[in-house]
CSV table of C-alpha atoms and ligand atoms in Angstrom, one decimal:
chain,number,residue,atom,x,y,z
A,1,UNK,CA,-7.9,54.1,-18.2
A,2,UNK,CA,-8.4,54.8,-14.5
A,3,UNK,CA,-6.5,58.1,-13.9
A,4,UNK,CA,-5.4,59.9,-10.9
A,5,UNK,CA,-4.5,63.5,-11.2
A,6,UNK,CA,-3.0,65.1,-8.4
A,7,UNK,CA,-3.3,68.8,-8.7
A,8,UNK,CA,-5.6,68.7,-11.4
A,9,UNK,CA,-7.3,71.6,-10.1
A,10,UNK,CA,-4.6,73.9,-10.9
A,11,UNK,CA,-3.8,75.9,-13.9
A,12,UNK,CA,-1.8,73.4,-15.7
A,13,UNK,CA,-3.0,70.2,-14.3
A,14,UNK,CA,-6.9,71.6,-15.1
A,15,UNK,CA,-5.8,71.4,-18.6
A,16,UNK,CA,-4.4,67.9,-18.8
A,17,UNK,CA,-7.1,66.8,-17.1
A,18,UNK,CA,-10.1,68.2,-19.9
A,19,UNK,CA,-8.1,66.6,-22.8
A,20,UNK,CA,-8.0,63.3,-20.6
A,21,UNK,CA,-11.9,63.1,-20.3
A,22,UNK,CA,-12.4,64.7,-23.7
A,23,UNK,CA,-10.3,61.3,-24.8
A,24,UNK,CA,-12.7,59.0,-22.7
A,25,UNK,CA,-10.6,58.1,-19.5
A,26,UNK,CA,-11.8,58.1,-16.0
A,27,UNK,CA,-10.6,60.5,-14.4
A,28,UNK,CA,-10.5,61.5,-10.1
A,29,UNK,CA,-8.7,64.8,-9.4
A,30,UNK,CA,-7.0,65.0,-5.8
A,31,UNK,CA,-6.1,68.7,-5.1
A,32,UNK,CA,-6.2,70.8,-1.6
A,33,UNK,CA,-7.2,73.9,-3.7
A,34,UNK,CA,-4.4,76.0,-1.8
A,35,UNK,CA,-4.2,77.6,-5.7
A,36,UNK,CA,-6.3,75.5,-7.2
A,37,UNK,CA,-10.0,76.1,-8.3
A,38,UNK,CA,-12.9,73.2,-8.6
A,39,UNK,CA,-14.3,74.7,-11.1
A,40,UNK,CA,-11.2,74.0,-13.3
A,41,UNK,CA,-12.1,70.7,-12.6
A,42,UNK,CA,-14.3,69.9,-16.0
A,43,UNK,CA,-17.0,67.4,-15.6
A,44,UNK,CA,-17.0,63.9,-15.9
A,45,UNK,CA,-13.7,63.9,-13.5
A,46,UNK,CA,-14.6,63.4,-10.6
A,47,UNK,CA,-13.0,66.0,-7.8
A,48,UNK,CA,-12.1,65.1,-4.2
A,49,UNK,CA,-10.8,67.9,-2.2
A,50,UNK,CA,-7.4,66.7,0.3
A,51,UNK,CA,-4.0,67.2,0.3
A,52,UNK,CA,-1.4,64.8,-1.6
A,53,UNK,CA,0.1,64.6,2.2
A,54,UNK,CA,-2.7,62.4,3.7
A,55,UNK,CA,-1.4,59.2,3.3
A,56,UNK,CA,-4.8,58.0,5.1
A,57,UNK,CA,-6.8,59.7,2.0
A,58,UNK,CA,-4.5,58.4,-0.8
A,59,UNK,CA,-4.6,54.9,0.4
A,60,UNK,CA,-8.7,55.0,0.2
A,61,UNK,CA,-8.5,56.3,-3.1
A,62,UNK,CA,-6.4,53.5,-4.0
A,63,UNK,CA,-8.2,51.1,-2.3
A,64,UNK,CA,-11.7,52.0,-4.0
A,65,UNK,CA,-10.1,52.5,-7.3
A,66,UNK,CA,-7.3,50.7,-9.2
A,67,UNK,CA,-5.3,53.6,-10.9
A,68,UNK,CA,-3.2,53.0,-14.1
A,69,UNK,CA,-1.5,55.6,-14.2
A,70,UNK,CA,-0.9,59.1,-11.6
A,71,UNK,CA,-0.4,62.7,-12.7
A,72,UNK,CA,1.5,64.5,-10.7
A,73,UNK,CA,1.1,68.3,-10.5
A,74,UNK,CA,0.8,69.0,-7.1
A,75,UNK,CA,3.2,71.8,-6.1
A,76,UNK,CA,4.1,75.2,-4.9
A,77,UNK,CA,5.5,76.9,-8.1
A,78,UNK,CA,6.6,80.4,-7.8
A,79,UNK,CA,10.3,81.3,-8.0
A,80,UNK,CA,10.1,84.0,-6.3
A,81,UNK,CA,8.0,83.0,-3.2
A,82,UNK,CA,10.4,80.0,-2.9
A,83,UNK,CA,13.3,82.2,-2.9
A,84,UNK,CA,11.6,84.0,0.1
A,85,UNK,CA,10.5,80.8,2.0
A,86,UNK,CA,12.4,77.5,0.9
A,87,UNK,CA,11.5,75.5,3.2
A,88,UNK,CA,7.4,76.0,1.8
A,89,UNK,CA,8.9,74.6,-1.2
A,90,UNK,CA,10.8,71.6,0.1
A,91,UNK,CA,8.3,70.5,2.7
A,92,UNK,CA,5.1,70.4,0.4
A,93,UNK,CA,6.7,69.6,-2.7
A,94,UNK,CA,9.3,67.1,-2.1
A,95,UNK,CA,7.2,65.4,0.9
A,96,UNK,CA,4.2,65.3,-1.2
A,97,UNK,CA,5.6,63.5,-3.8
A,98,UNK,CA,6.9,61.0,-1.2
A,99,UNK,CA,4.0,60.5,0.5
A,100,UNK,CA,2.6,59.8,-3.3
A,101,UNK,CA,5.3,57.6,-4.4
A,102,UNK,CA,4.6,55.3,-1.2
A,103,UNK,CA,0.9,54.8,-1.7
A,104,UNK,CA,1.2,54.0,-4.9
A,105,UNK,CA,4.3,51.4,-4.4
A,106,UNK,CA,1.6,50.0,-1.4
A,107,UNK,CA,-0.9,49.6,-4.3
A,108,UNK,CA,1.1,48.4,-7.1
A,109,UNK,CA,0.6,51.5,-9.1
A,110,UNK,CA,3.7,52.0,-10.8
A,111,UNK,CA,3.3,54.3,-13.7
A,112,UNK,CA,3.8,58.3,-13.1
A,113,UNK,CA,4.0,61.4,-15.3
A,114,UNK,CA,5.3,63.8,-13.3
A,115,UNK,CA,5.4,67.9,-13.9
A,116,UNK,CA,9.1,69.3,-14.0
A,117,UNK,CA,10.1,72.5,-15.0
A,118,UNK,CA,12.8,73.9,-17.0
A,119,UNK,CA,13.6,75.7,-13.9
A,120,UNK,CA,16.0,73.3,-13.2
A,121,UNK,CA,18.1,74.1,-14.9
A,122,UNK,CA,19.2,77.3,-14.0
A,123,UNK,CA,22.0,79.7,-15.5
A,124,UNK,CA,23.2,77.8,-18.4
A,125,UNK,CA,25.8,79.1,-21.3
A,126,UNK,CA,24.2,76.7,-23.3
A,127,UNK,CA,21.9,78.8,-26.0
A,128,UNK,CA,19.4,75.9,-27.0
A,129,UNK,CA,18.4,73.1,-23.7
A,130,UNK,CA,18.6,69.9,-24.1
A,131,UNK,CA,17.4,66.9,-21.8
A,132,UNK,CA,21.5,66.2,-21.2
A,133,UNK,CA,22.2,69.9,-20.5
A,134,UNK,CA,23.3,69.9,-16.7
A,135,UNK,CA,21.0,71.1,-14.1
A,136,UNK,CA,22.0,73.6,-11.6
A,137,UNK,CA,18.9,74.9,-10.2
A,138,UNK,CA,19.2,78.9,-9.4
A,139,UNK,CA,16.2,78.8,-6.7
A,140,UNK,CA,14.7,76.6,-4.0
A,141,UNK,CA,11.9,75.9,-6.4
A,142,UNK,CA,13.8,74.1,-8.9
A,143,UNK,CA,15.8,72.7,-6.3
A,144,UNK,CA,13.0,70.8,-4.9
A,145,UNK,CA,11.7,69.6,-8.4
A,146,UNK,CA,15.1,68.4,-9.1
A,147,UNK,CA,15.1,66.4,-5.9
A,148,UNK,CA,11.9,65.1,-6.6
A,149,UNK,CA,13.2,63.6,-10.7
A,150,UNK,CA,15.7,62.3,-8.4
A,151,UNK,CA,13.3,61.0,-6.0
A,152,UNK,CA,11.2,58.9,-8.5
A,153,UNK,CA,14.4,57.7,-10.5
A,154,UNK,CA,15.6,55.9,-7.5
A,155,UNK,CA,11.9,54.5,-6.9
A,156,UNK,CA,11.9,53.3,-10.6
A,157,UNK,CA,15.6,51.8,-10.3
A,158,UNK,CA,14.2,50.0,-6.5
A,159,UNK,CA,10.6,49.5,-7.0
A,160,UNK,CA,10.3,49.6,-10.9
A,161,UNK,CA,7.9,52.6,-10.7
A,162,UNK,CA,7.6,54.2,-14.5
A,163,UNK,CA,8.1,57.2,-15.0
A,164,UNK,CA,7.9,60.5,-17.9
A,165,UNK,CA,9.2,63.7,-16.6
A,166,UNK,CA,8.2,66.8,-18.7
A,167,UNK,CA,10.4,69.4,-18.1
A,168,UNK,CA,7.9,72.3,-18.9
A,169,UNK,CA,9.3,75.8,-20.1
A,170,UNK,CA,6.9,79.0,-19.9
A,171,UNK,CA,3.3,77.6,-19.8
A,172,UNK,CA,0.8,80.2,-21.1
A,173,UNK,CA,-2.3,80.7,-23.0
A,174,UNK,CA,-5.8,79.5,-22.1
A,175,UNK,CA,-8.1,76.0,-23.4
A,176,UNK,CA,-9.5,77.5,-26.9
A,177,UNK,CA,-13.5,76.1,-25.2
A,178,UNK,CA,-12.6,79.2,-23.2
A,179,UNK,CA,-14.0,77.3,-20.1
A,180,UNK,CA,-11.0,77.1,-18.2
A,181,UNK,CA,-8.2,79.1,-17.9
A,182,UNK,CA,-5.1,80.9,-15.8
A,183,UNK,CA,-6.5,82.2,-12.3
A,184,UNK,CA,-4.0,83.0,-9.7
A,185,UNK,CA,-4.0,85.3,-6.5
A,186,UNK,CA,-1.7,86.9,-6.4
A,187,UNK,CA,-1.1,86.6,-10.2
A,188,UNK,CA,2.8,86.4,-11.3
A,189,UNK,CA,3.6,85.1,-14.5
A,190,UNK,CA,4.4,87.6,-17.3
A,191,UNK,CA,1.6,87.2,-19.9
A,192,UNK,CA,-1.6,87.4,-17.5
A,193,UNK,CA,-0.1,90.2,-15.8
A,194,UNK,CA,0.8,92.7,-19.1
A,195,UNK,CA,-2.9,91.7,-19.9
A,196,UNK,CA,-4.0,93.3,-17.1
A,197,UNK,CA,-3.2,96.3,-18.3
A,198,UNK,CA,-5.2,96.8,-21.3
A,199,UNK,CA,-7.9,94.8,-18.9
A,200,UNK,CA,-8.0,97.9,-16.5
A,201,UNK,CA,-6.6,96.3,-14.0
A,202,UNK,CA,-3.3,97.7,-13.8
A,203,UNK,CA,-1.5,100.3,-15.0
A,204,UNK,CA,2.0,99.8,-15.8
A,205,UNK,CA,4.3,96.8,-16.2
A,206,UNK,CA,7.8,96.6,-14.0
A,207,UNK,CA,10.2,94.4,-16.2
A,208,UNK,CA,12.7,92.9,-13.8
A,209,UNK,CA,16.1,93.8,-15.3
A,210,UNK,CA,17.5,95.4,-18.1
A,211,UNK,CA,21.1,94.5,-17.9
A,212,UNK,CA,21.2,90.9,-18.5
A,213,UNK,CA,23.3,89.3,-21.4
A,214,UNK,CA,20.3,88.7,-24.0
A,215,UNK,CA,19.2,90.4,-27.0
A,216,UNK,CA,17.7,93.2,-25.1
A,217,UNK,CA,18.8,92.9,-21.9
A,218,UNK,CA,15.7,91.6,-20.7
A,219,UNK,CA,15.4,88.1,-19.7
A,220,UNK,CA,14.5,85.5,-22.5
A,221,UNK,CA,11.8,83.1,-21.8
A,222,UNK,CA,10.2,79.8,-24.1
A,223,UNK,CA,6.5,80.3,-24.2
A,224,UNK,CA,4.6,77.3,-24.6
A,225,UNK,CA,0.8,76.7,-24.5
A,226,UNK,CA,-0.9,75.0,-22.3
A,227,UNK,CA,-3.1,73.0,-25.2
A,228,UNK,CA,-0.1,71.9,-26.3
A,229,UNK,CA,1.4,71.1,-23.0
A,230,UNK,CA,-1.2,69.0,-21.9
A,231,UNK,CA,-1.3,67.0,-25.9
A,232,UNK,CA,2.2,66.0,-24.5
A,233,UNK,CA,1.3,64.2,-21.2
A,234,UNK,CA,-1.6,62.3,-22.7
A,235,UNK,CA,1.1,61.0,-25.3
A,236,UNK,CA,3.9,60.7,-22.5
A,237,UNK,CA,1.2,58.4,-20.9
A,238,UNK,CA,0.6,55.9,-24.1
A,239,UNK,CA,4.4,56.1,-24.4
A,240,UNK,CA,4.7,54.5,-20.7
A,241,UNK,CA,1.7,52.1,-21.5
A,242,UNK,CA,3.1,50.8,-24.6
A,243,UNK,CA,6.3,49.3,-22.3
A,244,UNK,CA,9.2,51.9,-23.1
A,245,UNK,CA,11.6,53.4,-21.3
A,246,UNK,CA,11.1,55.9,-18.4
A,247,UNK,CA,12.7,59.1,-19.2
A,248,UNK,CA,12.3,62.9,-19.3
A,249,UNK,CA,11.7,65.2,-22.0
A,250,UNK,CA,11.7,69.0,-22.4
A,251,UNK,CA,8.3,70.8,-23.4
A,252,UNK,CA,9.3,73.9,-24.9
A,253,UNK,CA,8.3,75.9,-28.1
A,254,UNK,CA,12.0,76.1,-28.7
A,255,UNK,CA,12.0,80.0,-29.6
A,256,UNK,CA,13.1,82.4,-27.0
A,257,UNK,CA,11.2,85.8,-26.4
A,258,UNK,CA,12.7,88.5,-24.3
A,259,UNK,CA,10.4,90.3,-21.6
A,260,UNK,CA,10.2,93.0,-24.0
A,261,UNK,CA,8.7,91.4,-26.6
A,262,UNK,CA,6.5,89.9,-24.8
A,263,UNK,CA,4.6,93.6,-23.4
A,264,UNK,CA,5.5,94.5,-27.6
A,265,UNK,CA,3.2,91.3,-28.5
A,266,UNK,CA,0.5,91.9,-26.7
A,267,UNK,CA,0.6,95.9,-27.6
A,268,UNK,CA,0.4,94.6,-30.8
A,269,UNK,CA,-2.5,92.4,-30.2
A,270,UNK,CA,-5.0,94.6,-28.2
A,271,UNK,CA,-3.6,97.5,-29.8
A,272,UNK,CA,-3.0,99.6,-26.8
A,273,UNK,CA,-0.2,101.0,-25.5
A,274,UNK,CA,1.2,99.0,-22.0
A,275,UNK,CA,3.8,101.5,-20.3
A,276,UNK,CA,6.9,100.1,-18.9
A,277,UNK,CA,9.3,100.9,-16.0
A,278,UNK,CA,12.4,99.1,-15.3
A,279,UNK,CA,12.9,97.4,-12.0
A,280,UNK,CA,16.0,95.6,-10.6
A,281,UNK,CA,16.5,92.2,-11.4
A,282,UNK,CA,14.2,89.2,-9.6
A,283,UNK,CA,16.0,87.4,-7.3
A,284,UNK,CA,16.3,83.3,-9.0
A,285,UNK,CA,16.1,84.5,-12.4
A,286,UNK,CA,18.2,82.3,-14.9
A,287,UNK,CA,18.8,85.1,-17.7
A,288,UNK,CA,17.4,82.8,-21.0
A,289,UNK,CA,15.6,79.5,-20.7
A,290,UNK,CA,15.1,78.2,-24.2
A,291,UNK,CA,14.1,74.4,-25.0
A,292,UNK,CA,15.5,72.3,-26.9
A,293,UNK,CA,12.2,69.9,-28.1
A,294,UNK,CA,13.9,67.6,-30.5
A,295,UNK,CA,13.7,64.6,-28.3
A,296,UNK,CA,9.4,64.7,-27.4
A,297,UNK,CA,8.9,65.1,-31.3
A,298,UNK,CA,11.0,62.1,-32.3
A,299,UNK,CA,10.0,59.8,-29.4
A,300,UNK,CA,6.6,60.7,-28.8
A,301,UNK,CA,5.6,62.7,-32.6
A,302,UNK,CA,4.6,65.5,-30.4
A,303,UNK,CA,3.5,68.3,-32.8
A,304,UNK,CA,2.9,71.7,-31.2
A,305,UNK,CA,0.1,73.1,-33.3
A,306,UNK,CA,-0.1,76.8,-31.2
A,307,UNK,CA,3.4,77.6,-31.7
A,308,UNK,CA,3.4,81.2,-32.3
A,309,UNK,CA,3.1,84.3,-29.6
A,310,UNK,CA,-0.1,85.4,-31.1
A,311,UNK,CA,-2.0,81.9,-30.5
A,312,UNK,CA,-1.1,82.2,-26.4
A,313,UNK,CA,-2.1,85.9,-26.4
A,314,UNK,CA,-5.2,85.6,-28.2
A,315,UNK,CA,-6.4,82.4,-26.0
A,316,UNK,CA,-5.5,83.9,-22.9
A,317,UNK,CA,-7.0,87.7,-24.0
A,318,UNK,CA,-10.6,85.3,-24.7
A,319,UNK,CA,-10.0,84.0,-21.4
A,320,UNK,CA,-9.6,86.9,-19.2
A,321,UNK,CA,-12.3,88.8,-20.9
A,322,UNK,CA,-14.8,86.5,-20.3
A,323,UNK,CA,-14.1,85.9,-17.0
A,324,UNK,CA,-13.2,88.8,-15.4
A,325,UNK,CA,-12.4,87.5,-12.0
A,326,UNK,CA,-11.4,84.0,-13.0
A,327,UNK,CA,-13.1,81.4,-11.4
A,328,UNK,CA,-14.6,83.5,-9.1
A,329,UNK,CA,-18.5,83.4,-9.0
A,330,UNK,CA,-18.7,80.9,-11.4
A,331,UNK,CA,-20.8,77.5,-10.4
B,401,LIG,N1,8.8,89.4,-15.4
B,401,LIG,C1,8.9,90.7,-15.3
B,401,LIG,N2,7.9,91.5,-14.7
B,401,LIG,C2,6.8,90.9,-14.2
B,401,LIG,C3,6.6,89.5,-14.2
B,401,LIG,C4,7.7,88.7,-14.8
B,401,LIG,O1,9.9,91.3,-15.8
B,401,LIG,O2,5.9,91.6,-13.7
B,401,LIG,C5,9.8,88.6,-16.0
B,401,LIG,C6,10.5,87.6,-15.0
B,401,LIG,O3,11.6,88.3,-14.4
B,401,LIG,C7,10.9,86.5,-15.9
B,401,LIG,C8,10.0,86.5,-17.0
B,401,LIG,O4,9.3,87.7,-17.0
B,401,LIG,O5,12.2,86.6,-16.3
B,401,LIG,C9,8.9,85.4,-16.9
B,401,LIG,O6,8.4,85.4,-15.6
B,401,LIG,P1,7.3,84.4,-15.1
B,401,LIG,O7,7.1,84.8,-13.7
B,401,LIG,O8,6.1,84.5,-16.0
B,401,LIG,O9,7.9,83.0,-15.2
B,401,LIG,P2,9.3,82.4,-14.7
B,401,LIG,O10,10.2,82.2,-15.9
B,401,LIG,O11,9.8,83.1,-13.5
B,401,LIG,O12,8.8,80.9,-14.2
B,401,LIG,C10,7.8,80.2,-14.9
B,401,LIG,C11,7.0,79.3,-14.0
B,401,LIG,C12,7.9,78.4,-13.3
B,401,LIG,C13,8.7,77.6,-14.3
B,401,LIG,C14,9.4,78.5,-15.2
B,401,LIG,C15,10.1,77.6,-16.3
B,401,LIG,O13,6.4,80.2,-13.0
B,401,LIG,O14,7.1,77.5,-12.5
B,401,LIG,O15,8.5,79.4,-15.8
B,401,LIG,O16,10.8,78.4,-17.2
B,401,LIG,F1,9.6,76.9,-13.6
């Protein structure tokens, strides 16, 4: 197949696009390396560096090549950076995609897997998440991924454009090669950062909140890793190829682990103390986010294989000890 993955120079999108070579496709990464790195992009893909924006740019990569299928990762991502500036979030992410969606309706290209998140869903009573459970987004960032599910649903209901959302809960952990990995400046999510402190390279961890309804009154999060995340796109994208339905699935390890556990997990692992101070609560923080993964197993006989807290830690420990300052200084 003739792949184009958008963003496939960032964490996640690096990873999808190693097991897409490693299963023979042909690969072209687009990515404006705002937090992106080319050397996540693996060889044979081919890199180009531009911005998902430049309708100029997509429509000569569509022109020289005839894409099957588009990934799309391309995105700001933090919750809380799109809490401080929202409109960041809805300019690059939801006009991106636009810009995207055009190109490839120009071109005929009418298969997408696109990267959601569970933040979409937002504060929920509901315990376990299901693909049906209502979405009421809690920041800007979720906000604008919601519009953008809602963006290529119309295209597919006007212009038949396919589509596979994956609805990703908390991506972690590191590809077991140990070639490419988590590198972000400033770094935010929870695992790299409570590794940094038995990496040197900080000493203490603030856990935002302590008085949220969970099991320990730190917020609950679904850790799943990134190996397995990206197994589930290249099987989203047979699933679209075979003729069936577009649709949207959660990716999730479908156990919750509170903050806590998390800094106790990776105590446990490097066997070194991580101290703790409590913080006030993050502003966009849903208290629990646990997936409910019943749908991708049926439909698409995804089968996790790295589905315990020890798997993540120890791929992304590998990682960060071997490379020290991520991509940096690498060729
Ligand atoms: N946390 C702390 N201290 C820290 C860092 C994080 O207490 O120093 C807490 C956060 O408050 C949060 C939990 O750890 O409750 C996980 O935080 P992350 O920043 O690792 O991840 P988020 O849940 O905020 O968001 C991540 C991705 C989003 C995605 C979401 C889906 O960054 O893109 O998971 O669940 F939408």
């Amino acid at each position: 197949m003739n792949i184009l993955v958008v963003g496939g120079a960032g964490y996640i999108g690096s990873h999808i696009v190693k097991q897409l070579t490693d299963s023979n496709h042909k690969v072209i990464v687009l990515d404006n390396l705002q937090t992106g790195h080319a050397e996540a992009v693996t060889k044979p893909a081919t890199f180009i560096k531009g911005n998902v924006k430049d309708k100029a740019l997509l429509r000569e990569l569509f022109s020289k090549t005839s894409f099957d299928v588009v990934f799309h990762f391309a995105a700001n991502s933090s919750v809380e950076e799109s809490m401080e500036d929202p409109l960041l979030y809805f300019d690059n992410n939801v006009s991106g995609l636009i810009a995207l969606l055009e190109v490839m309706n120009e071109f005929a290209v009418k298969t997408i897997i696109f990267s959601s998140t569970a933040a979409v869903y937002g504060d929920t009573s509901e315990e376990i998440i299901t693909e049906d459970t209502e979405t009421t987004p809690k920041n800007p960032y979720g906000e604008s991924k919601r519009m953008m599910e809602k963006i290529i649903q119309w295209c597919h209901t006007a212009y038949d454009i396919k589509y596979v959302v994956l609805r990703y809960f908390n991506v972690a952990g590191a590809d077991l090669a140990g070639v490419i990995g988590e590198d972000h400046h400033p770094e935010t999510h929870l695992i790299p950062i409570v590794l940094e402190v038995p990496l040197g390279k900080r000493n203490f961890i603030t856990i935002f909140g302590d008085d949220y309804d969970t099991k320990d009154g730190t917020t609950v999060r679904d850790y799943v890793h990134v190996v397995d995340l990206a197994t589930a796109h290249l099987l989203a994208m047979d699933y679209l190829l075979a003729g069936n339905d577009s649709t949207i699935f959660n990716v999730g390890s479908s156990t919750g682990f509170s903050t806590l556990e998390i800094i106790q997990s990776v105590e446990k692992y490097t066997q070194q103390k991580i101290p703790v101070k409590y913080g006030s609560r993050r502003e966009g923080d849903p208290h629990s986010l646990i997936a409910s993964s019943k749908k991708i197993k049926e439909v698409l006989g995804w089968e996790p294989l790295y589905t315990d807290l020890d798997s993540i830690i120890d791929s992304a420990w590998k990682w960060h000890t071997s490379h020290p300052n991520g991509y940096k200084n690498e060729q």
